Short mmCIF file of C-alpha atoms and ligand atoms in Angstrom, two decimals:
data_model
loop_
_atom_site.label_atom_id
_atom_site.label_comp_id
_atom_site.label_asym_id
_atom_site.label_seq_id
_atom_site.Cartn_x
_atom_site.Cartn_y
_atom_site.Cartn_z
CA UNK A 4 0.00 0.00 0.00
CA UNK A 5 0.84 3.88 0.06
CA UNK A 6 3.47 3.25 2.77
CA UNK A 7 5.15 0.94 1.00
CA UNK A 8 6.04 3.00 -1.49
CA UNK A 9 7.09 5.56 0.79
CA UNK A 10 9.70 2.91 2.16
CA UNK A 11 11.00 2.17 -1.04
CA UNK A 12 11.22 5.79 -2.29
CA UNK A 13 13.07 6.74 1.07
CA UNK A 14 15.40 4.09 0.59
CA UNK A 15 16.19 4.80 -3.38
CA UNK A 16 16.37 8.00 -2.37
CA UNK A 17 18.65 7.97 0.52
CA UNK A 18 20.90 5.79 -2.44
CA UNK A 19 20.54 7.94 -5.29
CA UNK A 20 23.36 7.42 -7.44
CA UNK A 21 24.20 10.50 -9.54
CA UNK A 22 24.34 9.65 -12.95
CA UNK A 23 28.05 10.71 -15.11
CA UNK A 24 27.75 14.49 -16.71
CA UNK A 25 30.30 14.07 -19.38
CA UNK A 26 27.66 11.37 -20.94
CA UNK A 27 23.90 13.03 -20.34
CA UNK A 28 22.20 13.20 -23.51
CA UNK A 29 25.15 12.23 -26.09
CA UNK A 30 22.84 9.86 -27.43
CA UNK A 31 19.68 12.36 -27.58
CA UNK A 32 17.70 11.87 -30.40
CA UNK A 33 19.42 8.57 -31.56
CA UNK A 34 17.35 5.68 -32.59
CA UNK A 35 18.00 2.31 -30.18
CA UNK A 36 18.57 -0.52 -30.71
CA UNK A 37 18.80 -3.18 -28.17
CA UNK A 38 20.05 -6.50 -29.37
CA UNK A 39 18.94 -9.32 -27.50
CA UNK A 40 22.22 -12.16 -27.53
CA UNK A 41 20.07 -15.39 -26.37
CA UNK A 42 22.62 -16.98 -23.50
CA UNK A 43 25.65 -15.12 -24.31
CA UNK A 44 28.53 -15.81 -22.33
CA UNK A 45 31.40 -12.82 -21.74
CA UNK A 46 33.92 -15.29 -22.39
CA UNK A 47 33.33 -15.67 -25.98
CA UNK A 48 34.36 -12.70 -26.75
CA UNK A 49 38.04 -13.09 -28.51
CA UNK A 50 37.99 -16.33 -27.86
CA UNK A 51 39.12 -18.83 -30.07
CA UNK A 52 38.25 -22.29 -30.77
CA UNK A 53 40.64 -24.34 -32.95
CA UNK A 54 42.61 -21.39 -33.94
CA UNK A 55 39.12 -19.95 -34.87
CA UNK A 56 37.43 -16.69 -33.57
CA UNK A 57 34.05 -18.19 -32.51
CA UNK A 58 32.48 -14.26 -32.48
CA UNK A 59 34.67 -12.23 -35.14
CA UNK A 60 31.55 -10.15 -35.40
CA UNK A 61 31.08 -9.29 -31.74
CA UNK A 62 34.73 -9.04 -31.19
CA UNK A 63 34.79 -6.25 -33.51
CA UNK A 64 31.87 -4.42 -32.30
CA UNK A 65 33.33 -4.93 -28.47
CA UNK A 66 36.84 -3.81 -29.35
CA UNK A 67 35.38 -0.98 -31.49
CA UNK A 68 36.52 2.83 -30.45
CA UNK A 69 32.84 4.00 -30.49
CA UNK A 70 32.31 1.03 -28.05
CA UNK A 71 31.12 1.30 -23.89
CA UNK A 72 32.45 -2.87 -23.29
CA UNK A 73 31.83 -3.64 -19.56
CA UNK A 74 33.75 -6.43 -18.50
CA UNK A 75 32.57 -6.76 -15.38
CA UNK A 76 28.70 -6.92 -15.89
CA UNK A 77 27.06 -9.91 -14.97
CA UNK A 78 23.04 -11.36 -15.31
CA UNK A 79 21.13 -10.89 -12.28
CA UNK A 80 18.33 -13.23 -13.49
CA UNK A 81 16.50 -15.82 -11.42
CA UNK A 82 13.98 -18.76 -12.97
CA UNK A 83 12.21 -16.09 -15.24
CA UNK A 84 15.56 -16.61 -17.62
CA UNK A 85 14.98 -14.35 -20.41
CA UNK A 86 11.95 -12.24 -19.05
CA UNK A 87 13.98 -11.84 -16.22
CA UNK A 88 16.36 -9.97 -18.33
CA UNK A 89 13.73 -8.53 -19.52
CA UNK A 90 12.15 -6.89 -16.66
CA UNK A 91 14.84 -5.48 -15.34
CA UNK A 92 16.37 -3.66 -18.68
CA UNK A 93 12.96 -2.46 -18.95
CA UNK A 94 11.96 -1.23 -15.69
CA UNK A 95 15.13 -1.65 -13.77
CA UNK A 96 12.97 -3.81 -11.19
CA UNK A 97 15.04 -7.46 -10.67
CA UNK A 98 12.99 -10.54 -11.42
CA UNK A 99 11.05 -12.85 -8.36
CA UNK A 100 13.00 -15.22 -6.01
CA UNK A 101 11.09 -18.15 -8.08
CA UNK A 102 8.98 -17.79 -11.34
CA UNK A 103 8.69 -15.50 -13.28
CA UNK A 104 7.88 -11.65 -13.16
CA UNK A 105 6.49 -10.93 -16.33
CA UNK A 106 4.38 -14.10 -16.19
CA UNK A 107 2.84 -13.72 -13.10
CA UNK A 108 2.35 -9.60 -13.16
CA UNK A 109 3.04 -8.86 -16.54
CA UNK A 110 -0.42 -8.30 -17.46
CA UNK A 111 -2.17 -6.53 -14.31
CA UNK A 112 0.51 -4.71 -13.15
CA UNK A 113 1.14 -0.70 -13.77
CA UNK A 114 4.90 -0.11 -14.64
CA UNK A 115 6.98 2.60 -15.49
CA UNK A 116 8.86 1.17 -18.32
CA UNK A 117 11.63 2.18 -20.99
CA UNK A 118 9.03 2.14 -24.31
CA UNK A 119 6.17 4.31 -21.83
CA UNK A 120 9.43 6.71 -20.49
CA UNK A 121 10.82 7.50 -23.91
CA UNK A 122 7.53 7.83 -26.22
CA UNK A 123 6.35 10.25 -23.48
CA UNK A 124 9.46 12.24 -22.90
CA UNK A 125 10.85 12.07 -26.09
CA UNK A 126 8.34 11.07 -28.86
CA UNK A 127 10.15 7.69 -29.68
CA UNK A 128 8.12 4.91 -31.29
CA UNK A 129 9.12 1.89 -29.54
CA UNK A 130 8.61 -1.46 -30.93
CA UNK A 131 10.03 -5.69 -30.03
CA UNK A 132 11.18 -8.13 -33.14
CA UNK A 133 11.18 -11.67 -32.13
CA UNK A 134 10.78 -14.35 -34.03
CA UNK A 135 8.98 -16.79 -31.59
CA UNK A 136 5.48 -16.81 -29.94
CA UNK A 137 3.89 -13.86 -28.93
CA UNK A 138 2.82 -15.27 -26.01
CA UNK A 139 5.92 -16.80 -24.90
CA UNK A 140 6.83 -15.75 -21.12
CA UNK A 141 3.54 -13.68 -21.31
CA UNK A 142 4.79 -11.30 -24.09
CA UNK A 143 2.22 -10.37 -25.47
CA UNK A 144 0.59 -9.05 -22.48
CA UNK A 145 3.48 -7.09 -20.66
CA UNK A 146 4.78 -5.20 -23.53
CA UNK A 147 1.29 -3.29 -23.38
CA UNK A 148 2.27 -3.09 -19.54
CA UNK A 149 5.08 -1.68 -20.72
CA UNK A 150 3.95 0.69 -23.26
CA UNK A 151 5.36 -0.99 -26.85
CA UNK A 152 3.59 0.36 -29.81
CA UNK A 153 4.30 -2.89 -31.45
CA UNK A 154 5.11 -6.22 -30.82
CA UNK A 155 6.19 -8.18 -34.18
CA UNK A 156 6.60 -12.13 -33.10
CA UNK A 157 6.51 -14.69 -35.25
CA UNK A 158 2.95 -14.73 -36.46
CA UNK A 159 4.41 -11.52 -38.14
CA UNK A 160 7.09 -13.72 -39.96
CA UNK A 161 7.40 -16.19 -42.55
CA UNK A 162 7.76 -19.39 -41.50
CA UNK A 163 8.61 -22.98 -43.28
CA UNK A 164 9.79 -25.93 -41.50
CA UNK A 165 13.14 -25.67 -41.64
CA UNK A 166 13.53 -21.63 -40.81
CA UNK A 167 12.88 -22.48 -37.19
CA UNK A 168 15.00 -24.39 -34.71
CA UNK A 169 14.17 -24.81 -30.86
CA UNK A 170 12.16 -21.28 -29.43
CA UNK A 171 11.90 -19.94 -33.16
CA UNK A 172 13.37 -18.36 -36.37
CA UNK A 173 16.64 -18.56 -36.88
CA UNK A 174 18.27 -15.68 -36.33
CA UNK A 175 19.84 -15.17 -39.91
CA UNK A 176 16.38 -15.75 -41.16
CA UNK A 177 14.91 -13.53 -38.15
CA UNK A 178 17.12 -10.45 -38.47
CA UNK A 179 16.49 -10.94 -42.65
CA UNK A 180 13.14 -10.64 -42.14
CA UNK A 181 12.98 -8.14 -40.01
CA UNK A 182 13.63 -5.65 -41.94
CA UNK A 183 10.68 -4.87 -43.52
CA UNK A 184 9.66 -3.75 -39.93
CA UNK A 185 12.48 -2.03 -39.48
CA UNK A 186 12.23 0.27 -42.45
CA UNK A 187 8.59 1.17 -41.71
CA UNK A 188 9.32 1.78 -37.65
CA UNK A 189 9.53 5.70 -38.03
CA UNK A 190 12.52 7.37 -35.83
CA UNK A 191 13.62 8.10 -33.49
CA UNK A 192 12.53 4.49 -32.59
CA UNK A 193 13.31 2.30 -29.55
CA UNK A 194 13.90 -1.35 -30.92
CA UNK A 195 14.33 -4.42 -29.23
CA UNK A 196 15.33 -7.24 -31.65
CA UNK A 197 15.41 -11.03 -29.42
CA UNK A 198 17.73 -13.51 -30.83
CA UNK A 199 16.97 -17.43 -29.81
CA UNK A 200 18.90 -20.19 -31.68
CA UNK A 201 21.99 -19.49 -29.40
CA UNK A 202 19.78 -21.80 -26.58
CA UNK A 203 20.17 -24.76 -25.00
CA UNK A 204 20.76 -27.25 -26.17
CA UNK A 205 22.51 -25.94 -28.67
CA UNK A 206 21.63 -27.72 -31.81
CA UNK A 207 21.50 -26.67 -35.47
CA UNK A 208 21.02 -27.85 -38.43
CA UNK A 209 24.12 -28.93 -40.41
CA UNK A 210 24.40 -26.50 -43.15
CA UNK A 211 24.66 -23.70 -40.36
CA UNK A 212 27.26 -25.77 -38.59
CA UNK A 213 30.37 -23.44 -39.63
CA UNK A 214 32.61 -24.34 -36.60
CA UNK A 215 33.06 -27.86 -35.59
CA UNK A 216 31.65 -28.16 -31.84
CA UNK A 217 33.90 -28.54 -29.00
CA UNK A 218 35.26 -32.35 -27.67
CA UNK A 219 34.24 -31.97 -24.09
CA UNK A 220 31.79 -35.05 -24.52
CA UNK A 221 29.09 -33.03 -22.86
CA UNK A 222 26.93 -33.12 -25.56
CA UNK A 223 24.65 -30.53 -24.15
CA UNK A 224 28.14 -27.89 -24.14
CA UNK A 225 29.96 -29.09 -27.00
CA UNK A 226 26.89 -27.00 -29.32
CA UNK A 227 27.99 -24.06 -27.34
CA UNK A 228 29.92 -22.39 -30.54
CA UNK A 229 28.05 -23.65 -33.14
CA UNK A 230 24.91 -21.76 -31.79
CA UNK A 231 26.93 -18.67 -30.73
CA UNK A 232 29.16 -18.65 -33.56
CA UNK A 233 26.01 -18.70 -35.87
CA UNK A 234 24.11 -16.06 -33.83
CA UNK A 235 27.49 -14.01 -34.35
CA UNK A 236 27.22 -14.41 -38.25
CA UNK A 237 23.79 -12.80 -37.73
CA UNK A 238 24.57 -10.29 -36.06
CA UNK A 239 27.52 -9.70 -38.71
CA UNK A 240 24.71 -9.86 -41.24
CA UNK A 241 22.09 -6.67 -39.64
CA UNK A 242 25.37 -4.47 -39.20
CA UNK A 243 25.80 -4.57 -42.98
CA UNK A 244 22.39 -3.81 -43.13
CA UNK A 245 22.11 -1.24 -40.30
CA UNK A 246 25.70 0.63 -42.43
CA UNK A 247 24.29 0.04 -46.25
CA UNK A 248 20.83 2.19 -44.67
CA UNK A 249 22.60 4.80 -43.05
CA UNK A 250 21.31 3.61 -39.82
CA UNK A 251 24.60 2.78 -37.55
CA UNK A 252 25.26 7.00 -38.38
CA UNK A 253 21.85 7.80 -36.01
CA UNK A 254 21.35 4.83 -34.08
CA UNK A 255 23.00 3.41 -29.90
CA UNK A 256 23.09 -0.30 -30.15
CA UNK A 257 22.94 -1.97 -27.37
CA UNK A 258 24.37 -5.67 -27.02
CA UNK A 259 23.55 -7.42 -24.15
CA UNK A 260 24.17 -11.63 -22.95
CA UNK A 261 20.25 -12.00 -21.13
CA UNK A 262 22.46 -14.75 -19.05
CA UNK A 263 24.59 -17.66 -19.14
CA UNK A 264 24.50 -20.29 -21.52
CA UNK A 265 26.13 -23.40 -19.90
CA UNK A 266 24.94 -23.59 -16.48
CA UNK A 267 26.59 -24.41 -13.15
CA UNK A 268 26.14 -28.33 -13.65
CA UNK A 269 29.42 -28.32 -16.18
CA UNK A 270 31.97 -27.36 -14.72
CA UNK A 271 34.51 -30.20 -16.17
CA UNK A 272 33.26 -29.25 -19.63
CA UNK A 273 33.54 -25.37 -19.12
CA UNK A 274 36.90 -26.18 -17.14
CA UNK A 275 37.98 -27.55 -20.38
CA UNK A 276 36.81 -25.07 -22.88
CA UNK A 277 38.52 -22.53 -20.90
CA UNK A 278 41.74 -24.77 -20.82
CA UNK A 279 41.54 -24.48 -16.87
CA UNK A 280 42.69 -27.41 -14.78
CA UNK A 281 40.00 -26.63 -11.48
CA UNK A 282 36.60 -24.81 -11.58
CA UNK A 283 34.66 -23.89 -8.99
CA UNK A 284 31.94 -22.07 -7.66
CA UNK A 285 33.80 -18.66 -8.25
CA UNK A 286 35.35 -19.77 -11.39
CA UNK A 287 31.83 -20.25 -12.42
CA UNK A 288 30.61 -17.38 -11.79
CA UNK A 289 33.40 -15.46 -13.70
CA UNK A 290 32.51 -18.14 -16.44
CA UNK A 291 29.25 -16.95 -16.67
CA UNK A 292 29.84 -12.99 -17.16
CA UNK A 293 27.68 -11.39 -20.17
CA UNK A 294 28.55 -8.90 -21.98
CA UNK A 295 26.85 -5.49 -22.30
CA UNK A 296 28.54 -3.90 -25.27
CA UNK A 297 26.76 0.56 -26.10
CA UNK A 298 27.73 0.98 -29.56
CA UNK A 299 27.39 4.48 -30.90
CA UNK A 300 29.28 6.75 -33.66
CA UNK A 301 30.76 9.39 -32.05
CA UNK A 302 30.67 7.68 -28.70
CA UNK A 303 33.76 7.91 -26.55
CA UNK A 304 34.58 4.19 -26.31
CA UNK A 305 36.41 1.79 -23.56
CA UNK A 306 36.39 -1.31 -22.14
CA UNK A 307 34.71 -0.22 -18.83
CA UNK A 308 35.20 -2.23 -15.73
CA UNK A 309 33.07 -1.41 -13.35
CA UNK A 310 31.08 -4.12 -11.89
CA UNK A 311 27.03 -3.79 -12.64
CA UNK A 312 24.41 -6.14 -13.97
CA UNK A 313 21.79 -5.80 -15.70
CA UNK A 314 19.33 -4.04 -13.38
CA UNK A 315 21.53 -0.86 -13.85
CA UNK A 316 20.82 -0.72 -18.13
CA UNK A 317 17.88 1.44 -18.15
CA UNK A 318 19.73 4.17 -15.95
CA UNK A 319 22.48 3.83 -17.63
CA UNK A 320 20.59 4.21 -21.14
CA UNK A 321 18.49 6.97 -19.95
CA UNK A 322 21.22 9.36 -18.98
CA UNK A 323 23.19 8.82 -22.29
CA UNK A 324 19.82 9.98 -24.04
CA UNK A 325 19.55 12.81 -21.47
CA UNK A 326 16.11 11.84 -19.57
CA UNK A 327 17.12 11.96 -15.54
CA UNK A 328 15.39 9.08 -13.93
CA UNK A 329 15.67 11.17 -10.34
CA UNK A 330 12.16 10.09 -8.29
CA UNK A 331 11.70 7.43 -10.65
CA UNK A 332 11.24 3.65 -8.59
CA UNK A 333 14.26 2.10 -10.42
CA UNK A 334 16.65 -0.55 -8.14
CA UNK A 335 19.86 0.20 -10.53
CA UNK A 336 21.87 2.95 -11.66
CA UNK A 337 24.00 4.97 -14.06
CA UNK A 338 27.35 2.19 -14.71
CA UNK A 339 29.48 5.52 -16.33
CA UNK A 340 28.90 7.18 -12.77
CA UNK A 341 31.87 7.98 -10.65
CA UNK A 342 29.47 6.74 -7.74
CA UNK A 343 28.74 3.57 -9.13
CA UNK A 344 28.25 1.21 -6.05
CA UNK A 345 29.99 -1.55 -7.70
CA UNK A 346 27.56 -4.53 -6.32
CA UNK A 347 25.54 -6.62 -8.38
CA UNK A 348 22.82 -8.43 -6.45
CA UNK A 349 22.28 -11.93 -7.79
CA UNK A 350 18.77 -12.89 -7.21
CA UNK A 351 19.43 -15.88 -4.73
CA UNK A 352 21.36 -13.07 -2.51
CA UNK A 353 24.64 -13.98 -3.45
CA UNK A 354 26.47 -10.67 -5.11
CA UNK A 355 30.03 -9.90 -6.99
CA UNK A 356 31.78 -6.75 -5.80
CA UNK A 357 34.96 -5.76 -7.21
CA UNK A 358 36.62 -7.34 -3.75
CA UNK A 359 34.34 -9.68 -3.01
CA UNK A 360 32.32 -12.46 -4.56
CA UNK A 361 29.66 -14.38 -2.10
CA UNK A 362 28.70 -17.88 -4.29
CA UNK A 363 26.30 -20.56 -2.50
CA UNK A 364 27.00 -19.09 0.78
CA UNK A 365 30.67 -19.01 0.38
CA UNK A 366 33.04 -16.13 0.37
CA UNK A 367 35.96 -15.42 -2.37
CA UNK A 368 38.54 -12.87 -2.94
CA UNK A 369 37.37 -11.63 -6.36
CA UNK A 370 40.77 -10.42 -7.87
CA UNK A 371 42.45 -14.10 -6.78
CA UNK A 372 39.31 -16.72 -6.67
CA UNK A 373 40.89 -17.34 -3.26
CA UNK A 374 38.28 -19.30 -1.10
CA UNK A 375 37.82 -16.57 2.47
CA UNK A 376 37.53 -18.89 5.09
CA UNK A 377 38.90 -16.71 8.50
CA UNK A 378 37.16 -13.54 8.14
CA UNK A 379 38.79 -10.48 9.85
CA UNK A 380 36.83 -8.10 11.84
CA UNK A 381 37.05 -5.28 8.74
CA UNK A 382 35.71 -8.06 6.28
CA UNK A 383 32.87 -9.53 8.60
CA UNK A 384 31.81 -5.64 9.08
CA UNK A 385 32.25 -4.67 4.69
CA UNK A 386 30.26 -8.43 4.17
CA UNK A 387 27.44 -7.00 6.44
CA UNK A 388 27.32 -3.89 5.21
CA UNK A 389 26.80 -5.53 1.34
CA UNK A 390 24.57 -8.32 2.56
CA UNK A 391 22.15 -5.81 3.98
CA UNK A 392 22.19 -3.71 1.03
CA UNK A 393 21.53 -6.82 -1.22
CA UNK A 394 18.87 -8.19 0.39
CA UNK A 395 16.91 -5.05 1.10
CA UNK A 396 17.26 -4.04 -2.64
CA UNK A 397 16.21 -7.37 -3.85
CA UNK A 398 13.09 -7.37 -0.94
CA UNK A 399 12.35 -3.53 -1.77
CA UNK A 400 11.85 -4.52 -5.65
CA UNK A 401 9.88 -7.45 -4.61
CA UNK A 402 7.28 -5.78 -2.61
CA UNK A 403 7.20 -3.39 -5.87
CA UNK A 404 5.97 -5.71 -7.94
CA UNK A 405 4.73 -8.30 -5.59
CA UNK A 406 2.21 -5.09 -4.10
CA UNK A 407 1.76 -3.56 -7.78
CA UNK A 408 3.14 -0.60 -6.12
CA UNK A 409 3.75 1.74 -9.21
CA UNK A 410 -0.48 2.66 -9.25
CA UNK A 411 -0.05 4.46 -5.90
CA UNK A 412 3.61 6.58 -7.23
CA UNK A 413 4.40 8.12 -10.10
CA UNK A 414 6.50 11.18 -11.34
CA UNK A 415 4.06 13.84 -11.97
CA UNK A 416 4.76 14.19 -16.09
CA UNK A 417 4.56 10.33 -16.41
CA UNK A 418 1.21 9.55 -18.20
CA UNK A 419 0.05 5.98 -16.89
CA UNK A 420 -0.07 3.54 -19.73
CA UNK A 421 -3.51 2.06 -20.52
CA UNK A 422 -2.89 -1.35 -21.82
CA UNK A 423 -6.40 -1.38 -24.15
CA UNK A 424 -4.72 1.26 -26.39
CA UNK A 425 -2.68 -1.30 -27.74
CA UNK A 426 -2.99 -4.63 -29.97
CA UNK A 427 -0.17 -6.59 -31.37
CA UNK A 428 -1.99 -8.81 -33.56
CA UNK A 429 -2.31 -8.59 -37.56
CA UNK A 430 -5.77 -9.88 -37.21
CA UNK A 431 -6.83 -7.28 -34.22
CA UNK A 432 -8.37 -4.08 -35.38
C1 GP9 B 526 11.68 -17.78 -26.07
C2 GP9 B 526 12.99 -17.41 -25.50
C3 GP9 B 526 13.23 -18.24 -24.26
O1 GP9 B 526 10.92 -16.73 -26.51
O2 GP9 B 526 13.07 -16.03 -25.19
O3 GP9 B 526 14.44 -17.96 -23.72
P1 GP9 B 526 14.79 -18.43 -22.23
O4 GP9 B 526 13.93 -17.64 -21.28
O5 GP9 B 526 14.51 -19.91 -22.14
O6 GP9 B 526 16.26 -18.12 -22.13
MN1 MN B 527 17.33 -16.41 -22.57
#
């Protein structure tokens, strides 16, 4: 209820994280475009199988001068996987403890999203590509939550029997087809395009097979950079397309990994694609860094390490296209900042700060991997002091959403968004 939000309001307050001057509103007026990399793992980039580049594409982009690359960010999702990722890029609010977010509140809940913030404050027409089903982790539903003008999933798509594989189109076939929608979207337009062949398990069909998989034996891994080498050929493939239209001169791309690829239960397989004799918990967690690559002509690139995740995108986005998110209910912040807090919450209350990393209960030294078993009196006090801030972020955003708080707050030029004003379907009205 009202207090509630008055709790969480004090507390984001109280932690307002001032966003970086040098970048507010170098992006004004660009188009974006937000590229969706289905299980994306960090360590891909520049890395080599076979005396192959698995992501030549991607490497480029990441090591590009008009690049942001942080190599520190991590996923922060929790059982809602991709609409995990989702939620928070859009609204900065983390996924639930089990289930998933956009499934369960998708539909009824008021939000203050990304699409609603920048049609209102800056006239962008904001739009998602995807080339599976619109109903798919409630899709179809949230993005009018959200505020999306339009919604093109696959019923928007040509589709023959062998153009899909696993959750839908192939993403060659997905980005080709896309573009139809993409010439018509007018600008300045806020685009999210959703890869998914890069998913487990990894398969694909052998004319697409243009690395040969890995020999861990683990037949669920050794797919791993078929799937991502292929998504990287797409992506290789739209930034012809996005220079041959002009569009790379006015448009921020935004690469992001929505979370790890090969999960926790491999860790002989990923010890050997990494050529590592041990892997642990920690290692793991290193192993499963994403990438989050701002792309921009003009843009003063550099690989960026602070440490952030992705609950800390939309701040970060909304600064660089000058719209302050101050009084706005939003858990993450501004990654270019000075202030940045450096702690990114992992939804089971474990967290990675540049010193410390807490895995399954367990404490590491997160420069050496070094296990922290005697604690001094300094650590014990730092460990509290990030513990508390963790969990009372992560229960904060929870009562947010779990107490559809957003329909008692809201910044007094934000415009609620009704959700009958839009319809994604070719066949609706
Ligand atoms: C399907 C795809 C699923 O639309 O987004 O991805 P997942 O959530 O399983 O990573
Ligand atoms: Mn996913």
């Amino acid at each position: 209820n009202v207090s509630d939000i008055k709790a969480v309001k004090n507390y984001l307050k109280a932690n307002y994280v001032k966003p970086n001057s040098q970048y507010t509103g170098v992006a004004k007026g660009k188009n974006v475009l937000i590229i969706h990399l289905e299980s994306f793992q960090q360590f891909l980039i520049d890395y080599k199988y076979k005396g192959k580049y698995v992501t030549p594409n991607l490497n480029k982009i990441y090591h590009s001068k008009n690049s942001l690359s942080f190599d520190n960010f991590f996923n922060q999702v929790g059982q809602g996987k991709t609409s995990d990722a989702e939620m928070m890029l859009e609204n900065s609010l983390f996924g639930l403890q089990s289930g998933s977010a956009m499934s369960t509140y998708g539909t009824t809940n008021t939000f203050e999203s990304a699409p609603a913030i920048l049609s209102q404050k800056l006239g962008y027409t904001t739009a998602v590509m995807h080339g599976g089903t619109a109903s798919f982790w409630n899709r179809n539903n949230a993005y009018k939550s959200f505020g999306y003008d339009y919604f093109f999933s696959l019923n928007y798509y040509k589709n023959k029997a062998d153009y899909s594989i696993g959750y839908g189109l192939k993403d060659k076939i997905f980005f080709k087809e896309s573009v139809p929608f993409l010439e018509r979207l007018p600008q300045p337009f806020y685009l999210k395009m959703i890869t998914v062949t890069n998913h487990y398990p990894y398969q694909l069909d052998k004319p697409n097979q243009t690395i040969s998989k890995t020999k861990t034996g683990d037949e669920t891994v050794d797919g791993y950079v078929q799937t991502a080498h292929y998504l990287d050929q797409a992506v290789g493939e739209l930034m012809k397309y996005l220079k041959k239209t002009g569009l790379l001169k006015n448009t921020m791309l935004v690469f992001y990994g929505d979370h790890y690829g090969i999960s926790g239960n491999h860790h002989a397989a990923s010890a050997e694609l990494l050529g590592q004799k041990t892997f642990n918990d920690f290692d793991n967690v290193q192993f499963q860094r994403v990438p989050l690559i701002i792309n921009m002509k003009g843009l003063k690139g550099e690989i960026n390490h602070t440490y952030g995740g992705e609950i800390d995108v939309l701040p970060t986005l909304l600064n660089l296209l000058g719209v302050s998110n101050k009084g706005m209910i939003q858990f993450g912040h501004d990654l270019l900042s000075k202030q940045a807090p450096q702690i990114v919450a992992q939804r089971n209350g474990d967290f990675i700060t540049p010193t410390y990393t807490k895995v399954d209960g367990g404490y590491y030294d997160t420069k050496t991997g070094e296990k922290l078993t005697k604690l001094s009196k300094k650590q014990k006090r730092e460990l509290s002091t990030i513990n508390n801030k963790v969990t009372t972020e992560l229960s904060l955003s929870d009562r947010v959403i779990e107490g559809n708080l957003l329909r008692f707050y809201k910044p007094k030029w934000f415009k609620y968004v009704k959700t009958s004003d839009y319809s994604y379907n070719k066949t609706e009205a």
